[in-house]
Amino acid sequence: MKKLLENRTFLIFLILLTSAVSYLTFRYLYGVAGDFPFTQEILLVFIGAVATVLITAVLLNQQTELELRKEGQVLLLDQKSATYSALIEHIGEIVEKGRMDEAELAELKVLNHKLAMIASADVIHQFREVLKRLDEAMADDAITGSEQARIMRAVARLTYFMRHDLLGRIEGEDDREVLSDILANTDDLED
């Protein structure tokens, strides 16, 4: 029964059916009360009150639904932002130390699972590139300067996709130019 009530088409049908039956009932009662104008006015007031209550209920239901959806989006955005920031900081710590121990690997695995839950497909794909660079660098258990630069460049590309996931497409912005600027900033910091 609950699924039926959640179905919008069914609810609209139910409202239309109730309205039609109510109209016919009130029309009959209005005709019966034809000799008593005061009774007709009371019926009209009652019909107006019922219509007002129905319209208000429908509007409040839609408003509540929209607010819940909006709140869910805000919570998801907060979770994405926190996870993305934690991931960038964690990779930065690994690169700064020049090595990765078991605890850092475990933390990276947890962050990977968090990304799998909330990140866009582009972010997940680009994170795979970052992991590939980390794997290549950790083959000899130490991260050299050139490997750090490659990892950070992959992280820079990752941040572009994270930015796109968080903010969406910004009107009047050239995506290629933004990515180029992010990579150029990273390259400037590596020099």
PDB file of C-alpha atoms in Angstrom:
ATOM      1  CA  MET A   1       0.000   0.000   0.000  1.00  0.00           C
ATOM      2  CA  LYS A   2       2.874   2.360   0.818  1.00  0.00           C
ATOM      3  CA  LYS A   3       4.339   1.898  -2.673  1.00  0.00           C
ATOM      4  CA  LEU A   4       0.972   2.758  -4.186  1.00  0.00           C
ATOM      5  CA  LEU A   5       0.825   6.006  -2.217  1.00  0.00           C
ATOM      6  CA  GLU A   6       4.347   6.927  -3.340  1.00  0.00           C
ATOM      7  CA  ASN A   7       3.346   6.528  -6.991  1.00  0.00           C
ATOM      8  CA  ARG A   8       2.487  10.004  -8.288  1.00  0.00           C
ATOM      9  CA  THR A   9       0.157   8.759 -11.018  1.00  0.00           C
ATOM     10  CA  PHE A  10      -1.872   6.790  -8.497  1.00  0.00           C
ATOM     11  CA  LEU A  11      -2.087   9.801  -6.170  1.00  0.00           C
ATOM     12  CA  ILE A  12      -3.279  12.052  -8.985  1.00  0.00           C
ATOM     13  CA  PHE A  13      -5.894   9.460  -9.969  1.00  0.00           C
ATOM     14  CA  LEU A  14      -7.022   9.183  -6.340  1.00  0.00           C
ATOM     15  CA  ILE A  15      -7.329  12.971  -5.994  1.00  0.00           C
ATOM     16  CA  LEU A  16      -9.303  13.234  -9.252  1.00  0.00           C
ATOM     17  CA  LEU A  17     -11.621  10.399  -8.225  1.00  0.00           C
ATOM     18  CA  THR A  18     -12.196  11.955  -4.796  1.00  0.00           C
ATOM     19  CA  SER A  19     -12.805  15.344  -6.382  1.00  0.00           C
ATOM     20  CA  ALA A  20     -15.337  13.925  -8.853  1.00  0.00           C
ATOM     21  CA  VAL A  21     -17.241  12.026  -6.158  1.00  0.00           C
ATOM     22  CA  SER A  22     -17.173  15.066  -3.878  1.00  0.00           C
ATOM     23  CA  TYR A  23     -18.416  17.319  -6.667  1.00  0.00           C
ATOM     24  CA  LEU A  24     -21.321  15.024  -7.482  1.00  0.00           C
ATOM     25  CA  THR A  25     -22.229  14.657  -3.799  1.00  0.00           C
ATOM     26  CA  PHE A  26     -22.112  18.386  -3.144  1.00  0.00           C
ATOM     27  CA  ARG A  27     -24.058  19.103  -6.325  1.00  0.00           C
ATOM     28  CA  TYR A  28     -26.780  16.772  -5.170  1.00  0.00           C
ATOM     29  CA  LEU A  29     -26.813  18.331  -1.695  1.00  0.00           C
ATOM     30  CA  TYR A  30     -26.786  21.813  -3.232  1.00  0.00           C
ATOM     31  CA  GLY A  31     -29.822  20.943  -5.347  1.00  0.00           C
ATOM     32  CA  VAL A  32     -31.669  19.456  -2.368  1.00  0.00           C
ATOM     33  CA  ALA A  33     -30.978  22.605  -0.347  1.00  0.00           C
ATOM     34  CA  GLY A  34     -32.232  24.849  -3.163  1.00  0.00           C
ATOM     35  CA  ASP A  35     -35.078  26.214  -1.106  1.00  0.00           C
ATOM     36  CA  PHE A  36     -32.761  27.211   1.723  1.00  0.00           C
ATOM     37  CA  PRO A  37     -30.126  29.750   0.517  1.00  0.00           C
ATOM     38  CA  PHE A  38     -28.363  29.729   3.880  1.00  0.00           C
ATOM     39  CA  THR A  39     -27.704  25.982   3.509  1.00  0.00           C
ATOM     40  CA  GLN A  40     -26.287  26.565   0.023  1.00  0.00           C
ATOM     41  CA  GLU A  41     -23.856  29.145   1.383  1.00  0.00           C
ATOM     42  CA  ILE A  42     -22.705  26.773   4.113  1.00  0.00           C
ATOM     43  CA  LEU A  43     -22.125  24.061   1.493  1.00  0.00           C
ATOM     44  CA  LEU A  44     -20.105  26.482  -0.664  1.00  0.00           C
ATOM     45  CA  VAL A  45     -17.974  27.487   2.334  1.00  0.00           C
ATOM     46  CA  PHE A  46     -17.401  23.821   3.127  1.00  0.00           C
ATOM     47  CA  ILE A  47     -16.433  23.065  -0.491  1.00  0.00           C
ATOM     48  CA  GLY A  48     -14.014  26.011  -0.460  1.00  0.00           C
ATOM     49  CA  ALA A  49     -12.464  24.831   2.807  1.00  0.00           C
ATOM     50  CA  VAL A  50     -12.007  21.279   1.500  1.00  0.00           C
ATOM     51  CA  ALA A  51     -10.431  22.568  -1.729  1.00  0.00           C
ATOM     52  CA  THR A  52      -8.101  24.851   0.247  1.00  0.00           C
ATOM     53  CA  VAL A  53      -7.023  22.006   2.535  1.00  0.00           C
ATOM     54  CA  LEU A  54      -6.364  19.678  -0.416  1.00  0.00           C
ATOM     55  CA  ILE A  55      -4.328  22.258  -2.325  1.00  0.00           C
ATOM     56  CA  THR A  56      -2.352  23.197   0.793  1.00  0.00           C
ATOM     57  CA  ALA A  57      -1.641  19.532   1.564  1.00  0.00           C
ATOM     58  CA  VAL A  58      -0.351  18.874  -1.952  1.00  0.00           C
ATOM     59  CA  LEU A  59       1.854  21.990  -1.916  1.00  0.00           C
ATOM     60  CA  LEU A  60       3.270  21.209   1.546  1.00  0.00           C
ATOM     61  CA  ASN A  61       3.998  17.646   0.467  1.00  0.00           C
ATOM     62  CA  GLN A  62       5.919  18.867  -2.590  1.00  0.00           C
ATOM     63  CA  GLN A  63       7.787  21.478  -0.558  1.00  0.00           C
ATOM     64  CA  THR A  64       8.795  18.893   2.047  1.00  0.00           C
ATOM     65  CA  GLU A  65       9.967  16.520  -0.675  1.00  0.00           C
ATOM     66  CA  LEU A  66      12.055  19.256  -2.310  1.00  0.00           C
ATOM     67  CA  GLU A  67      13.572  20.311   1.013  1.00  0.00           C
ATOM     68  CA  LEU A  68      14.530  16.722   1.854  1.00  0.00           C
ATOM     69  CA  ARG A  69      16.106  16.267  -1.566  1.00  0.00           C
ATOM     70  CA  LYS A  70      17.983  19.560  -1.188  1.00  0.00           C
ATOM     71  CA  GLU A  71      19.207  18.601   2.291  1.00  0.00           C
ATOM     72  CA  GLY A  72      20.392  15.254   0.942  1.00  0.00           C
ATOM     73  CA  GLN A  73      22.325  17.013  -1.820  1.00  0.00           C
ATOM     74  CA  VAL A  74      23.949  19.353   0.714  1.00  0.00           C
ATOM     75  CA  LEU A  75      25.000  16.398   2.891  1.00  0.00           C
ATOM     76  CA  LEU A  76      26.415  14.592  -0.138  1.00  0.00           C
ATOM     77  CA  LEU A  77      28.311  17.708  -1.192  1.00  0.00           C
ATOM     78  CA  ASP A  78      29.774  18.053   2.321  1.00  0.00           C
ATOM     79  CA  GLN A  79      30.789  14.385   2.329  1.00  0.00           C
ATOM     80  CA  LYS A  80      32.394  14.681  -1.104  1.00  0.00           C
ATOM     81  CA  SER A  81      34.275  17.812  -0.118  1.00  0.00           C
ATOM     82  CA  ALA A  82      35.583  16.261   3.110  1.00  0.00           C
ATOM     83  CA  THR A  83      36.628  13.038   1.378  1.00  0.00           C
ATOM     84  CA  TYR A  84      38.311  14.848  -1.503  1.00  0.00           C
ATOM     85  CA  SER A  85      40.234  17.110   0.876  1.00  0.00           C
ATOM     86  CA  ALA A  86      41.303  14.159   3.044  1.00  0.00           C
ATOM     87  CA  LEU A  87      42.494  12.270  -0.031  1.00  0.00           C
ATOM     88  CA  ILE A  88      44.546  15.175  -1.361  1.00  0.00           C
ATOM     89  CA  GLU A  89      46.115  15.774   2.061  1.00  0.00           C
ATOM     90  CA  HIS A  90      46.883  12.083   2.516  1.00  0.00           C
ATOM     91  CA  ILE A  91      48.572  11.766  -0.867  1.00  0.00           C
ATOM     92  CA  GLY A  92      50.473  14.971  -0.128  1.00  0.00           C
ATOM     93  CA  GLU A  93      51.773  13.470   3.131  1.00  0.00           C
ATOM     94  CA  ILE A  94      52.904  10.309   1.348  1.00  0.00           C
ATOM     95  CA  VAL A  95      54.705  12.294  -1.349  1.00  0.00           C
ATOM     96  CA  GLU A  96      56.281  14.604   1.233  1.00  0.00           C
ATOM     97  CA  LYS A  97      57.631  11.666   3.261  1.00  0.00           C
ATOM     98  CA  GLY A  98      58.866   9.942   0.135  1.00  0.00           C
ATOM     99  CA  ARG A  99      57.551   6.562   1.244  1.00  0.00           C
ATOM    100  CA  MET A 100      54.366   4.794   2.314  1.00  0.00           C
ATOM    101  CA  ASP A 101      54.008   2.575   5.377  1.00  0.00           C
ATOM    102  CA  GLU A 102      51.234   0.072   6.166  1.00  0.00           C
ATOM    103  CA  ALA A 103      49.081   2.592   8.083  1.00  0.00           C
ATOM    104  CA  GLU A 104      49.172   5.031   5.174  1.00  0.00           C
ATOM    105  CA  LEU A 105      48.302   2.255   2.749  1.00  0.00           C
ATOM    106  CA  ALA A 106      45.353   1.249   4.944  1.00  0.00           C
ATOM    107  CA  GLU A 107      44.158   4.876   5.060  1.00  0.00           C
ATOM    108  CA  LEU A 108      44.475   5.092   1.272  1.00  0.00           C
ATOM    109  CA  LYS A 109      42.337   1.947   0.941  1.00  0.00           C
ATOM    110  CA  VAL A 110      39.644   3.463   3.171  1.00  0.00           C
ATOM    111  CA  LEU A 111      39.661   6.674   1.130  1.00  0.00           C
ATOM    112  CA  ASN A 112      39.411   4.580  -2.036  1.00  0.00           C
ATOM    113  CA  HIS A 113      36.251   2.925  -0.711  1.00  0.00           C
ATOM    114  CA  LYS A 114      34.793   6.293   0.266  1.00  0.00           C
ATOM    115  CA  LEU A 115      35.462   7.543  -3.260  1.00  0.00           C
ATOM    116  CA  ALA A 116      33.736   4.480  -4.674  1.00  0.00           C
ATOM    117  CA  MET A 117      30.589   5.460  -2.776  1.00  0.00           C
ATOM    118  CA  ILE A 118      30.371   9.177  -3.517  1.00  0.00           C
ATOM    119  CA  ALA A 119      32.665  10.228  -6.350  1.00  0.00           C
ATOM    120  CA  SER A 120      31.764  10.678  -9.988  1.00  0.00           C
ATOM    121  CA  ALA A 121      33.057   8.202 -12.562  1.00  0.00           C
ATOM    122  CA  ASP A 122      35.622  10.748 -13.799  1.00  0.00           C
ATOM    123  CA  VAL A 123      37.054  11.189 -10.295  1.00  0.00           C
ATOM    124  CA  ILE A 124      37.285   7.432  -9.760  1.00  0.00           C
ATOM    125  CA  HIS A 125      38.991   6.980 -13.128  1.00  0.00           C
ATOM    126  CA  GLN A 126      41.475   9.771 -12.478  1.00  0.00           C
ATOM    127  CA  PHE A 127      42.210   8.442  -8.966  1.00  0.00           C
ATOM    128  CA  ARG A 128      43.223   5.203 -10.656  1.00  0.00           C
ATOM    129  CA  GLU A 129      45.861   7.198 -12.548  1.00  0.00           C
ATOM    130  CA  VAL A 130      47.152   8.615  -9.251  1.00  0.00           C
ATOM    131  CA  LEU A 131      47.350   5.093  -7.814  1.00  0.00           C
ATOM    132  CA  LYS A 132      49.239   3.933 -10.902  1.00  0.00           C
ATOM    133  CA  ARG A 133      51.824   6.693 -10.365  1.00  0.00           C
ATOM    134  CA  LEU A 134      52.086   5.779  -6.673  1.00  0.00           C
ATOM    135  CA  ASP A 135      52.578   2.090  -7.534  1.00  0.00           C
ATOM    136  CA  GLU A 136      55.307   2.950 -10.034  1.00  0.00           C
ATOM    137  CA  ALA A 137      57.029   5.174  -7.486  1.00  0.00           C
ATOM    138  CA  MET A 138      56.785   2.630  -4.673  1.00  0.00           C
ATOM    139  CA  ALA A 139      58.360  -0.164  -6.728  1.00  0.00           C
ATOM    140  CA  ASP A 140      61.683   0.621  -5.037  1.00  0.00           C
ATOM    141  CA  ASP A 141      60.064   1.644  -1.695  1.00  0.00           C
ATOM    142  CA  ALA A 142      61.054   5.292  -2.117  1.00  0.00           C
ATOM    143  CA  ILE A 143      59.621   8.213  -4.042  1.00  0.00           C
ATOM    144  CA  THR A 144      62.204  10.228  -5.971  1.00  0.00           C
ATOM    145  CA  GLY A 145      61.865  13.880  -6.951  1.00  0.00           C
ATOM    146  CA  SER A 146      60.774  13.118 -10.512  1.00  0.00           C
ATOM    147  CA  GLU A 147      58.273  10.546  -9.243  1.00  0.00           C
ATOM    148  CA  GLN A 148      56.907  13.151  -6.826  1.00  0.00           C
ATOM    149  CA  ALA A 149      56.387  15.521  -9.753  1.00  0.00           C
ATOM    150  CA  ARG A 150      54.528  12.840 -11.762  1.00  0.00           C
ATOM    151  CA  ILE A 151      52.347  11.947  -8.776  1.00  0.00           C
ATOM    152  CA  MET A 152      51.522  15.579  -8.050  1.00  0.00           C
ATOM    153  CA  ARG A 153      50.700  16.205 -11.716  1.00  0.00           C
ATOM    154  CA  ALA A 154      48.274  13.253 -11.583  1.00  0.00           C
ATOM    155  CA  VAL A 155      46.823  14.712  -8.363  1.00  0.00           C
ATOM    156  CA  ALA A 156      46.433  18.068 -10.129  1.00  0.00           C
ATOM    157  CA  ARG A 157      44.384  16.389 -12.861  1.00  0.00           C
ATOM    158  CA  LEU A 158      42.408  14.620 -10.136  1.00  0.00           C
ATOM    159  CA  THR A 159      41.638  17.940  -8.430  1.00  0.00           C
ATOM    160  CA  TYR A 160      40.259  19.269 -11.712  1.00  0.00           C
ATOM    161  CA  PHE A 161      37.760  16.400 -11.869  1.00  0.00           C
ATOM    162  CA  MET A 162      36.972  16.798  -8.159  1.00  0.00           C
ATOM    163  CA  ARG A 163      36.310  20.486  -8.763  1.00  0.00           C
ATOM    164  CA  HIS A 164      34.045  19.624 -11.672  1.00  0.00           C
ATOM    165  CA  ASP A 165      32.216  17.047  -9.546  1.00  0.00           C
ATOM    166  CA  LEU A 166      31.667  19.498  -6.681  1.00  0.00           C
ATOM    167  CA  LEU A 167      30.849  22.646  -8.641  1.00  0.00           C
ATOM    168  CA  GLY A 168      29.472  21.267 -11.881  1.00  0.00           C
ATOM    169  CA  ARG A 169      29.978  23.171 -15.091  1.00  0.00           C
ATOM    170  CA  ILE A 170      30.415  26.872 -14.434  1.00  0.00           C
ATOM    171  CA  GLU A 171      28.876  29.153 -17.046  1.00  0.00           C
ATOM    172  CA  GLY A 172      31.406  31.037 -19.182  1.00  0.00           C
ATOM    173  CA  GLU A 173      34.329  28.869 -18.128  1.00  0.00           C
ATOM    174  CA  ASP A 174      36.511  26.981 -20.597  1.00  0.00           C
ATOM    175  CA  ASP A 175      37.166  23.513 -19.147  1.00  0.00           C
ATOM    176  CA  ARG A 176      40.368  22.981 -21.132  1.00  0.00           C
ATOM    177  CA  GLU A 177      41.737  26.321 -20.009  1.00  0.00           C
ATOM    178  CA  VAL A 178      40.954  25.582 -16.352  1.00  0.00           C
ATOM    179  CA  LEU A 179      42.670  22.189 -16.560  1.00  0.00           C
ATOM    180  CA  SER A 180      45.622  23.775 -18.338  1.00  0.00           C
ATOM    181  CA  ASP A 181      45.891  26.432 -15.608  1.00  0.00           C
ATOM    182  CA  ILE A 182      45.744  23.829 -12.831  1.00  0.00           C
ATOM    183  CA  LEU A 183      48.490  21.768 -14.479  1.00  0.00           C
ATOM    184  CA  ALA A 184      50.582  24.888 -15.153  1.00  0.00           C
ATOM    185  CA  ASN A 185      50.303  25.896 -11.496  1.00  0.00           C
ATOM    186  CA  THR A 186      51.487  22.447 -10.456  1.00  0.00           C
ATOM    187  CA  ASP A 187      54.375  22.555 -12.919  1.00  0.00           C
ATOM    188  CA  ASP A 188      55.371  26.028 -11.680  1.00  0.00           C
ATOM    189  CA  LEU A 189      55.498  24.741  -8.116  1.00  0.00           C
ATOM    190  CA  GLU A 190      57.656  21.780  -9.150  1.00  0.00           C
ATOM    191  CA  ASP A 191      60.310  23.961 -10.801  1.00  0.00           C
TER     192      ASP A 191
END
